[in-house]
Structure formats: C-alpha cells, structure tokens
Tab-separated table of N, CA and C in Angstrom:
chain	number	residue	atom	x	y	z
S	1	MET	N	-184.973	-202.413	112.990
S	1	MET	CA	-186.351	-202.273	112.547
S	1	MET	C	-186.908	-203.625	112.106
S	2	GLN	N	-186.099	-204.436	111.453
S	2	GLN	CA	-186.565	-205.745	111.000
S	2	GLN	C	-187.019	-206.610	112.179
S	3	GLU	N	-186.271	-206.557	113.298
S	3	GLU	CA	-186.656	-207.335	114.480
S	3	GLU	C	-188.010	-206.893	115.003
S	4	LEU	N	-188.248	-205.605	114.998
S	4	LEU	CA	-189.519	-205.082	115.477
S	4	LEU	C	-190.656	-205.525	114.556
S	5	LEU	N	-190.418	-205.498	113.263
S	5	LEU	CA	-191.445	-205.941	112.320
S	5	LEU	C	-191.767	-207.417	112.524
S	6	GLU	N	-190.745	-208.215	112.736
S	6	GLU	CA	-190.974	-209.639	112.979
S	6	GLU	C	-191.763	-209.842	114.260
S	7	LEU	N	-191.413	-209.110	115.298
S	7	LEU	CA	-192.146	-209.189	116.557
S	7	LEU	C	-193.608	-208.828	116.329
S	8	LEU	N	-193.855	-207.767	115.613
S	8	LEU	CA	-195.215	-207.312	115.364
S	8	LEU	C	-195.976	-208.345	114.542
S	9	ARG	N	-195.313	-208.949	113.555
S	9	ARG	CA	-195.973	-209.966	112.736
S	9	ARG	C	-196.336	-211.194	113.555
S	10	ARG	N	-195.460	-211.581	114.493
S	10	ARG	CA	-195.732	-212.755	115.334
S	10	ARG	C	-196.855	-212.468	116.319
S	11	ARG	N	-196.846	-211.292	116.924
S	11	ARG	CA	-197.776	-210.983	118.002
S	11	ARG	C	-199.112	-210.432	117.497
S	12	GLN	N	-199.093	-209.708	116.419
S	12	GLN	CA	-200.301	-209.061	115.925
S	12	GLN	C	-200.448	-209.319	114.426
S	13	PRO	N	-200.859	-210.533	114.040
S	13	PRO	CA	-200.931	-210.875	112.613
S	13	PRO	C	-201.807	-209.924	111.801
S	14	GLY	N	-202.845	-209.364	112.400
S	14	GLY	CA	-203.719	-208.451	111.667
S	14	GLY	C	-203.016	-207.208	111.170
S	15	TYR	N	-201.930	-206.820	111.835
S	15	TYR	CA	-201.210	-205.623	111.440
S	15	TYR	C	-200.208	-205.893	110.315
S	16	CYS	N	-199.951	-207.159	110.020
S	16	CYS	CA	-198.944	-207.493	109.004
S	16	CYS	C	-199.257	-206.860	107.659
S	17	LEU	N	-200.525	-206.749	107.349
S	17	LEU	CA	-200.903	-206.218	106.050
S	17	LEU	C	-200.612	-204.726	105.931
S	18	VAL	N	-200.511	-204.034	107.057
S	18	VAL	CA	-200.343	-202.594	107.026
S	18	VAL	C	-198.898	-202.175	107.245
S	19	VAL	N	-198.183	-202.922	108.055
S	19	VAL	CA	-196.855	-202.509	108.489
S	19	VAL	C	-195.788	-202.938	107.486
S	20	THR	N	-194.987	-201.982	107.075
S	20	THR	CA	-193.844	-202.265	106.207
S	20	THR	C	-192.625	-201.609	106.830
S	21	GLU	N	-191.433	-201.938	106.279
S	21	GLU	CA	-190.216	-201.341	106.830
S	21	GLU	C	-190.200	-199.830	106.720
S	22	SER	N	-190.930	-199.279	105.765
S	22	SER	CA	-190.909	-197.825	105.591
S	22	SER	C	-192.033	-197.143	106.370
S	23	ASP	N	-192.839	-197.920	107.073
S	23	ASP	CA	-193.969	-197.350	107.802
S	23	ASP	C	-193.485	-196.701	109.099
S	24	ALA	N	-193.564	-195.390	109.169
S	24	ALA	CA	-193.094	-194.660	110.345
S	24	ALA	C	-194.016	-194.843	111.544
S	25	ASP	N	-195.196	-195.390	111.328
S	25	ASP	CA	-196.164	-195.542	112.410
S	25	ASP	C	-196.089	-196.892	113.111
S	26	VAL	N	-195.054	-197.679	112.843
S	26	VAL	CA	-194.966	-199.006	113.450
S	26	VAL	C	-194.992	-198.920	114.977
S	27	GLY	N	-194.369	-197.908	115.536
S	27	GLY	CA	-194.389	-197.731	116.987
S	27	GLY	C	-195.798	-197.484	117.493
S	28	VAL	N	-196.592	-196.774	116.713
S	28	VAL	CA	-197.983	-196.518	117.089
S	28	VAL	C	-198.753	-197.826	117.119
S	29	PHE	N	-198.533	-198.685	116.104
S	29	PHE	CA	-199.220	-199.975	116.069
S	29	PHE	C	-198.831	-200.834	117.264
S	30	VAL	N	-197.556	-200.853	117.595
S	30	VAL	CA	-197.105	-201.614	118.759
S	30	VAL	C	-197.738	-201.044	120.018
S	31	GLY	N	-197.717	-199.734	120.145
S	31	GLY	CA	-198.312	-199.088	121.309
S	31	GLY	C	-199.794	-199.406	121.444
S	32	PHE	N	-200.527	-199.369	120.336
S	32	PHE	CA	-201.954	-199.697	120.387
S	32	PHE	C	-202.167	-201.156	120.780
S	33	ALA	N	-201.339	-202.045	120.234
S	33	ALA	CA	-201.479	-203.465	120.556
S	33	ALA	C	-201.216	-203.722	122.034
S	34	VAL	N	-200.162	-203.124	122.568
S	34	VAL	CA	-199.835	-203.282	123.983
S	34	VAL	C	-200.936	-202.655	124.840
S	35	SER	N	-201.369	-201.457	124.477
S	35	SER	CA	-202.425	-200.784	125.240
S	35	SER	C	-203.723	-201.591	125.232
S	36	SER	N	-204.060	-202.168	124.082
S	36	SER	CA	-205.280	-202.980	123.998
S	36	SER	C	-205.199	-204.195	124.901
S	37	ALA	N	-204.029	-204.836	124.938
S	37	ALA	CA	-203.850	-206.003	125.801
S	37	ALA	C	-203.960	-205.606	127.268
S	38	ILE	N	-203.365	-204.491	127.631
S	38	ILE	CA	-203.432	-204.024	129.018
S	38	ILE	C	-204.861	-203.628	129.371
S	39	GLN	N	-205.553	-202.944	128.450
S	39	GLN	CA	-206.954	-202.573	128.689
S	39	GLN	C	-207.804	-203.817	128.923
S	40	ALA	N	-207.562	-204.875	128.149
S	40	ALA	CA	-208.327	-206.116	128.321
S	40	ALA	C	-208.063	-206.717	129.699
S	41	ASP	N	-206.808	-206.725	130.123
S	41	ASP	CA	-206.482	-207.240	131.455
S	41	ASP	C	-207.135	-206.396	132.538
S	42	LEU	N	-207.088	-205.076	132.379
S	42	LEU	CA	-207.726	-204.195	133.357
S	42	LEU	C	-209.223	-204.486	133.433
S	43	ALA	N	-209.860	-204.636	132.288
S	43	ALA	CA	-211.299	-204.912	132.261
S	43	ALA	C	-211.617	-206.232	132.950
S	44	SER	N	-210.776	-207.243	132.711
S	44	SER	CA	-211.035	-208.551	133.322
S	44	SER	C	-210.868	-208.528	134.839
S	45	MET	N	-210.177	-207.526	135.347
S	45	MET	CA	-209.944	-207.404	136.789
S	45	MET	C	-210.863	-206.346	137.432
S	46	GLY	N	-211.879	-205.911	136.676
S	46	GLY	CA	-212.853	-204.987	137.246
S	46	GLY	C	-212.589	-203.516	136.999
S	47	PHE	N	-211.659	-203.209	136.089
S	47	PHE	CA	-211.327	-201.814	135.800
S	47	PHE	C	-211.673	-201.464	134.344
S	48	GLY	N	-212.784	-202.008	133.863
S	48	GLY	CA	-213.179	-201.812	132.468
S	48	GLY	C	-213.607	-200.401	132.120
S	49	ASP	N	-213.822	-199.573	133.127
S	49	ASP	CA	-214.246	-198.196	132.859
S	49	ASP	C	-213.066	-197.247	132.636
S	50	LEU	N	-211.844	-197.751	132.806
S	50	LEU	CA	-210.665	-196.907	132.540
S	50	LEU	C	-210.442	-196.767	131.046
S	51	ARG	N	-210.074	-195.567	130.645
S	51	ARG	CA	-209.749	-195.321	129.241
S	51	ARG	C	-208.254	-195.036	129.118
S	52	MET	N	-207.735	-195.245	127.930
S	52	MET	CA	-206.316	-194.990	127.701
S	52	MET	C	-205.973	-193.544	128.064
S	53	SER	N	-206.869	-192.631	127.800
S	53	SER	CA	-206.608	-191.222	128.098
S	53	SER	C	-206.439	-190.971	129.591
S	54	HIS	N	-207.023	-191.815	130.434
S	54	HIS	CA	-206.834	-191.651	131.877
S	54	HIS	C	-205.365	-191.838	132.263
S	55	GLY	N	-204.660	-192.641	131.497
S	55	GLY	CA	-203.245	-192.880	131.788
S	55	GLY	C	-202.413	-191.609	131.762
S	56	TYR	N	-202.795	-190.656	130.919
S	56	TYR	CA	-202.060	-189.395	130.859
S	56	TYR	C	-202.196	-188.619	132.167
S	57	VAL	N	-203.330	-188.773	132.828
S	57	VAL	CA	-203.536	-188.115	134.121
S	57	VAL	C	-202.863	-188.935	135.219
S	58	PHE	N	-203.053	-190.253	135.174
S	58	PHE	CA	-202.475	-191.125	136.196
S	58	PHE	C	-200.976	-190.905	136.345
S	59	GLN	N	-200.269	-190.698	135.227
S	59	GLN	CA	-198.812	-190.547	135.312
S	59	GLN	C	-198.410	-189.405	136.238
S	60	HIS	N	-199.270	-188.415	136.371
S	60	HIS	CA	-198.962	-187.268	137.223
S	60	HIS	C	-199.430	-187.462	138.666
S	61	LEU	N	-200.170	-188.537	138.908
S	61	LEU	CA	-200.704	-188.795	140.243
S	61	LEU	C	-199.983	-189.927	140.960
S	62	ILE	N	-199.118	-190.630	140.278
S	62	ILE	CA	-198.419	-191.768	140.878
S	62	ILE	C	-197.465	-191.307	141.972
S	63	ASP	N	-196.691	-190.287	141.699
S	63	ASP	CA	-195.680	-189.819	142.654
S	63	ASP	C	-195.955	-188.427	143.214
S	64	ALA	N	-197.108	-187.854	142.886
S	64	ALA	CA	-197.379	-186.477	143.312
S	64	ALA	C	-198.879	-186.276	143.512
S	65	GLN	N	-199.212	-185.134	144.075
S	65	GLN	CA	-200.603	-184.725	144.253
S	65	GLN	C	-200.748	-183.292	143.746
S	66	PRO	N	-200.788	-183.144	142.414
S	66	PRO	CA	-200.855	-181.796	141.838
S	66	PRO	C	-202.235	-181.170	142.025
S	67	THR	N	-202.302	-179.885	141.800
S	67	THR	CA	-203.593	-179.200	141.755
S	67	THR	C	-204.156	-179.370	140.341
S	68	VAL	N	-205.422	-179.024	140.167
S	68	VAL	CA	-206.022	-179.077	138.832
S	68	VAL	C	-205.277	-178.124	137.899
S	69	SER	N	-204.870	-176.978	138.433
S	69	SER	CA	-204.105	-176.015	137.644
S	69	SER	C	-202.782	-176.630	137.175
S	70	ASP	N	-202.099	-177.348	138.087
S	70	ASP	CA	-200.853	-178.030	137.708
S	70	ASP	C	-201.113	-179.048	136.603
S	71	LEU	N	-202.185	-179.815	136.771
S	71	LEU	CA	-202.520	-180.829	135.763
S	71	LEU	C	-202.819	-180.196	134.408
S	72	SER	N	-203.557	-179.098	134.420
S	72	SER	CA	-203.898	-178.467	133.144
S	72	SER	C	-202.633	-178.026	132.410
S	73	ALA	N	-201.656	-177.516	133.137
S	73	ALA	CA	-200.398	-177.107	132.505
S	73	ALA	C	-199.628	-178.326	131.998
S	74	LYS	N	-199.555	-179.379	132.794
S	74	LYS	CA	-198.798	-180.569	132.400
S	74	LYS	C	-199.441	-181.292	131.218
S	75	LEU	N	-200.769	-181.241	131.151
S	75	LEU	CA	-201.483	-181.925	130.083
S	75	LEU	C	-201.767	-181.024	128.885
S	76	ASP	N	-201.335	-179.760	128.986
S	76	ASP	CA	-201.531	-178.787	127.898
S	76	ASP	C	-203.006	-178.675	127.528
S	77	MET	N	-203.821	-178.476	128.557
S	77	MET	CA	-205.250	-178.309	128.328
S	77	MET	C	-205.769	-177.196	129.233
S	78	THR	N	-206.993	-176.783	129.002
S	78	THR	CA	-207.562	-175.724	129.832
S	78	THR	C	-207.802	-176.243	131.248
S	79	GLN	N	-207.919	-175.325	132.171
S	79	GLN	CA	-208.208	-175.689	133.552
S	79	GLN	C	-209.584	-176.353	133.635
S	80	GLN	N	-210.513	-175.864	132.841
S	80	GLN	CA	-211.851	-176.448	132.818
S	80	GLN	C	-211.782	-177.897	132.326
S	81	GLY	N	-211.002	-178.142	131.275
S	81	GLY	CA	-210.848	-179.501	130.756
S	81	GLY	C	-210.217	-180.430	131.781
S	82	ALA	N	-209.168	-179.949	132.454
S	82	ALA	CA	-208.506	-180.755	133.483
S	82	ALA	C	-209.470	-181.038	134.630
S	83	SER	N	-210.275	-180.052	134.998
S	83	SER	CA	-211.245	-180.224	136.070
S	83	SER	C	-212.276	-181.279	135.689
S	84	GLU	N	-212.689	-181.301	134.436
S	84	GLU	CA	-213.651	-182.305	133.967
S	84	GLU	C	-213.054	-183.711	134.018
S	85	VAL	N	-211.776	-183.838	133.642
S	85	VAL	CA	-211.113	-185.145	133.704
S	85	VAL	C	-211.016	-185.611	135.151
S	86	VAL	N	-210.655	-184.702	136.047
S	86	VAL	CA	-210.553	-185.046	137.470
S	86	VAL	C	-211.932	-185.445	137.998
S	87	ALA	N	-212.968	-184.708	137.619
S	87	ALA	CA	-214.325	-185.047	138.054
S	87	ALA	C	-214.713	-186.441	137.546
S	88	ASP	N	-214.309	-186.771	136.330
S	88	ASP	CA	-214.573	-188.102	135.767
S	88	ASP	C	-213.866	-189.179	136.595
S	89	LEU	N	-212.603	-188.948	136.925
S	89	LEU	CA	-211.864	-189.911	137.747
S	89	LEU	C	-212.482	-190.044	139.138
S	90	GLU	N	-212.976	-188.944	139.685
S	90	GLU	CA	-213.665	-188.988	140.985
S	90	GLU	C	-214.944	-189.813	140.880
S	91	ARG	N	-215.714	-189.566	139.837
S	91	ARG	CA	-216.974	-190.278	139.633
S	91	ARG	C	-216.738	-191.783	139.505
S	92	LEU	N	-215.630	-192.151	138.858
S	92	LEU	CA	-215.299	-193.565	138.656
S	92	LEU	C	-214.613	-194.187	139.871
S	93	GLY	N	-214.219	-193.352	140.829
S	93	GLY	CA	-213.599	-193.857	142.049
S	93	GLY	C	-212.092	-194.009	141.988
S	94	TYR	N	-211.442	-193.415	140.979
S	94	TYR	CA	-209.988	-193.533	140.822
S	94	TYR	C	-209.223	-192.334	141.389
S	95	GLY	N	-209.882	-191.227	141.505
S	95	GLY	CA	-209.207	-190.014	141.967
S	95	GLY	C	-210.048	-189.282	142.991
S	96	GLU	N	-209.376	-188.410	143.725
S	96	GLU	CA	-210.073	-187.588	144.712
S	96	GLU	C	-209.325	-186.271	144.873
S	97	ARG	N	-210.067	-185.271	145.324
S	97	ARG	CA	-209.472	-183.969	145.625
S	97	ARG	C	-209.310	-183.873	147.131
S	98	LEU	N	-208.104	-183.517	147.542
S	98	LEU	CA	-207.785	-183.420	148.968
S	98	LEU	C	-207.397	-181.991	149.306
S	99	PRO	N	-207.758	-181.525	150.500
S	99	PRO	CA	-207.357	-180.167	150.885
S	99	PRO	C	-205.841	-180.086	151.075
S	100	SER	N	-205.303	-178.941	150.727
S	100	SER	CA	-203.880	-178.696	150.927
S	100	SER	C	-203.603	-178.547	152.417
S	101	PRO	N	-202.506	-179.112	152.895
S	101	PRO	CA	-202.191	-178.940	154.319
S	101	PRO	C	-201.838	-177.490	154.668
S	102	ARG	N	-201.477	-176.692	153.662
S	102	ARG	CA	-201.047	-175.310	153.911
S	102	ARG	C	-202.135	-174.268	153.687
S	103	ASP	N	-203.087	-174.606	152.797
S	103	ASP	CA	-204.100	-173.615	152.433
S	103	ASP	C	-205.396	-174.353	152.116
S	104	ALA	N	-206.414	-174.181	152.948
S	104	ALA	CA	-207.677	-174.911	152.806
S	104	ALA	C	-208.406	-174.586	151.502
S	105	ARG	N	-208.051	-173.473	150.863
S	105	ARG	CA	-208.707	-173.115	149.594
S	105	ARG	C	-208.182	-173.935	148.429
S	106	ILE	N	-207.018	-174.529	148.590
S	106	ILE	CA	-206.375	-175.275	147.512
S	106	ILE	C	-206.690	-176.762	147.658
S	107	ARG	N	-207.014	-177.402	146.542
S	107	ARG	CA	-207.290	-178.837	146.516
S	107	ARG	C	-206.239	-179.529	145.639
S	108	HIS	N	-205.737	-180.629	146.133
S	108	HIS	CA	-204.785	-181.451	145.382
S	108	HIS	C	-205.495	-182.695	144.882
S	109	VAL	N	-205.062	-183.187	143.735
S	109	VAL	CA	-205.656	-184.386	143.146
S	109	VAL	C	-204.769	-185.571	143.486
S	110	ALA	N	-205.401	-186.658	143.929
S	110	ALA	CA	-204.657	-187.855	144.318
S	110	ALA	C	-205.382	-189.093	143.808
S	111	LEU	N	-204.627	-190.162	143.647
S	111	LEU	CA	-205.235	-191.456	143.338
S	111	LEU	C	-205.879	-191.997	144.600
S	112	THR	N	-207.016	-192.619	144.432
S	112	THR	CA	-207.652	-193.316	145.542
S	112	THR	C	-207.035	-194.715	145.639
S	113	ARG	N	-207.484	-195.452	146.602
S	113	ARG	CA	-207.022	-196.843	146.725
S	113	ARG	C	-207.337	-197.619	145.443
S	114	ARG	N	-208.532	-197.402	144.894
S	114	ARG	CA	-208.913	-198.057	143.636
S	114	ARG	C	-207.980	-197.621	142.498
S	115	GLY	N	-207.625	-196.357	142.471
S	115	GLY	CA	-206.705	-195.865	141.444
S	115	GLY	C	-205.339	-196.530	141.547
S	116	ARG	N	-204.833	-196.664	142.775
S	116	ARG	CA	-203.540	-197.334	142.974
S	116	ARG	C	-203.626	-198.820	142.610
S	117	GLU	N	-204.772	-199.444	142.890
S	117	GLU	CA	-204.965	-200.845	142.502
S	117	GLU	C	-204.932	-200.990	140.984
S	118	ALA	N	-205.535	-200.052	140.280
S	118	ALA	CA	-205.528	-200.087	138.812
S	118	ALA	C	-204.104	-199.967	138.279
S	119	VAL	N	-203.290	-199.122	138.893
S	119	VAL	CA	-201.886	-198.990	138.481
S	119	VAL	C	-201.168	-200.322	138.679
S	120	THR	N	-201.395	-200.974	139.804
S	120	THR	CA	-200.760	-202.269	140.085
S	120	THR	C	-201.181	-203.314	139.061
S	121	VAL	N	-202.474	-203.363	138.736
S	121	VAL	CA	-202.968	-204.332	137.756
S	121	VAL	C	-202.354	-204.054	136.380
S	122	ALA	N	-202.268	-202.791	135.999
S	122	ALA	CA	-201.676	-202.444	134.696
S	122	ALA	C	-200.202	-202.837	134.649
S	123	ARG	N	-199.488	-202.626	135.735
S	123	ARG	CA	-198.070	-203.011	135.772
S	123	ARG	C	-197.922	-204.525	135.674
S	124	ARG	N	-198.791	-205.253	136.354
S	124	ARG	CA	-198.753	-206.725	136.266
S	124	ARG	C	-199.084	-207.188	134.854
S	125	ALA	N	-200.016	-206.499	134.200
S	125	ALA	CA	-200.402	-206.869	132.841
S	125	ALA	C	-199.210	-206.744	131.896
S	126	ARG	N	-198.385	-205.745	132.108
S	126	ARG	CA	-197.203	-205.576	131.253
S	126	ARG	C	-196.213	-206.721	131.445
S	127	GLU	N	-196.192	-207.290	132.642
S	127	GLU	CA	-195.237	-208.355	132.948
S	127	GLU	C	-195.528	-209.646	132.192
S	128	ARG	N	-196.727	-209.800	131.634
S	128	ARG	CA	-197.057	-211.059	130.963
S	128	ARG	C	-196.507	-211.160	129.540
S	129	PHE	N	-196.017	-210.050	129.002
S	129	PHE	CA	-195.442	-210.080	127.661
S	129	PHE	C	-194.138	-210.857	127.669
S	130	ASP	N	-193.865	-211.550	126.586
S	130	ASP	CA	-192.617	-212.298	126.443
S	130	ASP	C	-191.462	-211.318	126.645
S	131	PRO	N	-190.699	-211.477	127.733
S	131	PRO	CA	-189.665	-210.490	128.054
S	131	PRO	C	-188.630	-210.301	126.951
S	132	ALA	N	-188.203	-211.375	126.308
S	132	ALA	CA	-187.174	-211.249	125.264
S	132	ALA	C	-187.710	-210.463	124.069
S	133	ALA	N	-188.905	-210.810	123.621
S	133	ALA	CA	-189.490	-210.121	122.468
S	133	ALA	C	-189.811	-208.673	122.820
S	134	PHE	N	-190.332	-208.466	124.011
S	134	PHE	CA	-190.685	-207.113	124.435
S	134	PHE	C	-189.433	-206.259	124.573
S	135	ASP	N	-188.347	-206.853	125.077
S	135	ASP	CA	-187.092	-206.110	125.218
S	135	ASP	C	-186.545	-205.662	123.870
S	136	VAL	N	-186.685	-206.522	122.848
S	136	VAL	CA	-186.225	-206.152	121.499
S	136	VAL	C	-187.025	-204.950	121.004
S	137	ALA	N	-188.337	-205.056	121.115
S	137	ALA	CA	-189.192	-203.955	120.650
S	137	ALA	C	-188.925	-202.690	121.454
S	138	ARG	N	-188.802	-202.852	122.753
S	138	ARG	CA	-188.566	-201.702	123.632
S	138	ARG	C	-187.258	-200.999	123.277
S	139	ALA	N	-186.200	-201.786	123.048
S	139	ALA	CA	-184.896	-201.193	122.721
S	139	ALA	C	-184.971	-200.360	121.444
S	140	VAL	N	-185.642	-200.897	120.442
S	140	VAL	CA	-185.772	-200.165	119.179
S	140	VAL	C	-186.580	-198.885	119.393
S	141	LEU	N	-187.672	-199.002	120.123
S	141	LEU	CA	-188.529	-197.836	120.333
S	141	LEU	C	-187.864	-196.791	121.235
S	142	VAL	N	-187.105	-197.232	122.217
S	142	VAL	CA	-186.381	-196.285	123.076
S	142	VAL	C	-185.332	-195.530	122.257
S	143	ASP	N	-184.635	-196.247	121.376
S	143	ASP	CA	-183.672	-195.571	120.494
S	143	ASP	C	-184.366	-194.513	119.640
S	144	LEU	N	-185.516	-194.868	119.106
S	144	LEU	CA	-186.263	-193.916	118.284
S	144	LEU	C	-186.755	-192.742	119.137
S	145	LEU	N	-187.235	-193.022	120.336
S	145	LEU	CA	-187.680	-191.961	121.236
S	145	LEU	C	-186.530	-191.019	121.556
S	146	ASP	N	-185.336	-191.584	121.816
S	146	ASP	CA	-184.144	-190.756	122.056
S	146	ASP	C	-183.865	-189.867	120.856
S	147	GLU	N	-183.911	-190.478	119.675
S	147	GLU	CA	-183.618	-189.740	118.444
S	147	GLU	C	-184.608	-188.589	118.232
S	148	LEU	N	-185.847	-188.794	118.646
S	148	LEU	CA	-186.881	-187.763	118.475
S	148	LEU	C	-186.940	-186.777	119.635
S	149	GLY	N	-186.094	-186.986	120.648
S	149	GLY	CA	-186.037	-186.058	121.769
S	149	GLY	C	-187.159	-186.218	122.784
S	150	GLY	N	-187.767	-187.397	122.867
S	150	GLY	CA	-188.894	-187.582	123.775
S	150	GLY	C	-188.576	-188.263	125.087
S	151	THR	N	-187.350	-188.736	125.260
S	151	THR	CA	-187.006	-189.496	126.463
S	151	THR	C	-187.121	-188.661	127.733
S	152	ALA	N	-186.697	-187.430	127.689
S	152	ALA	CA	-186.745	-186.579	128.886
S	152	ALA	C	-188.177	-186.400	129.375
S	153	ALA	N	-189.133	-186.254	128.451
S	153	ALA	CA	-190.540	-186.098	128.847
S	153	ALA	C	-191.052	-187.350	129.553
S	154	VAL	N	-190.624	-188.512	129.099
S	154	VAL	CA	-191.040	-189.758	129.750
S	154	VAL	C	-190.471	-189.819	131.162
S	155	HIS	N	-189.209	-189.486	131.313
S	155	HIS	CA	-188.583	-189.519	132.635
S	155	HIS	C	-189.216	-188.515	133.598
S	156	ARG	N	-189.668	-187.383	133.070
S	156	ARG	CA	-190.324	-186.372	133.914
S	156	ARG	C	-191.805	-186.668	134.139
S	157	ARG	N	-192.274	-187.762	133.544
S	157	ARG	CA	-193.710	-188.093	133.542
S	157	ARG	C	-194.490	-186.918	132.951
S	158	ASP	N	-194.016	-186.459	131.806
S	158	ASP	CA	-194.588	-185.282	131.168
S	158	ASP	C	-195.004	-185.595	129.726
S	159	VAL	N	-195.551	-186.782	129.523
S	159	VAL	CA	-196.003	-187.173	128.186
S	159	VAL	C	-197.398	-186.616	127.994
S	160	ARG	N	-197.578	-185.893	126.920
S	160	ARG	CA	-198.870	-185.246	126.670
S	160	ARG	C	-199.670	-186.035	125.649
S	161	PRO	N	-200.978	-185.985	125.761
S	161	PRO	CA	-201.814	-186.680	124.776
S	161	PRO	C	-201.588	-186.099	123.392
S	162	PRO	N	-201.735	-186.936	122.352
S	162	PRO	CA	-201.599	-186.404	120.992
S	162	PRO	C	-202.734	-185.434	120.698
S	163	ARG	N	-202.462	-184.495	119.826
S	163	ARG	CA	-203.498	-183.519	119.460
S	163	ARG	C	-204.285	-184.023	118.272
C-alpha cells in the first residue's frame, strides 16, 4: 500500500491531501486519475465525445456482437436504458445495429470503425504511463481485486457500472 501511495503522490499531487494509508478509496483515486488521462488523450485525438460510461458498453462489443437484451442483462439495466445507450453510441458514430444472420428480426450491436479506432487510441494512451510505476500500482490493485472477488468479472468482461 505504501508503494501505491507514493506513486499516487508523485503522479497526482492534488490527491496527496486526501489519500492516507487508511483510505479505502485509493484505488478509486488512481482509477479516476488514469481515466482522466486517457479521456484527455482520446479528446486530443478527436474522440472528445466519449464518456467513461461508454467504456462499460465497449467492453462487451470488443469481442462480441450482443443484442440490446444481452447488453441490458450484462450491464444490469433495463432494456430501454440499454437501447438508449446504444442509440447514443450510434448517434456519435461508435456503434451500430446489424441484422442477425439467422433471424432478420434480431439486431446485434457492434463497434463501428470509429469505435474500434477509439479502442486503439485508448489502448495506446495506457501505454504512455511509466511501466514500472504502473506495474507497482497494478499489482497492488489486482491483489485487492482478487481479495474482493472481482477478478473473474474483469476476465469475463462483465464489469458493471457502480450504482
């Protein structure tokens, strides 16, 4: 934990005043700092309209083309809510609904070329972090995630937005 605090103090001086060894939210602060940096990189590359919440949907579109019903179950939201998120991604040019090859009544959600480009830019943005420092923080957070039973959800790409 001390290594993570030192990393956070070096990288995000503004958080030093809030973060202590007993602060259980240190992972949240690190996550927000990393997400903010990635959002800034995305914006500088023309993807400024993406929100962090879109990432929860993107994770299900990287390797699959689920239906809106599938997405609503995976995201623990109503079908109407999932449909609105998909419509938002369509409007922004990141997602599209495609007909099912087996049943024309069924539509699958997929990333568009722009959506896949945004994923590539976000992955590149993560690569700019100091690998040694990031590895220290990552190791501590992965251990904590294991302890809290969340690793399997990450591997299944089944991370749900906080309530």
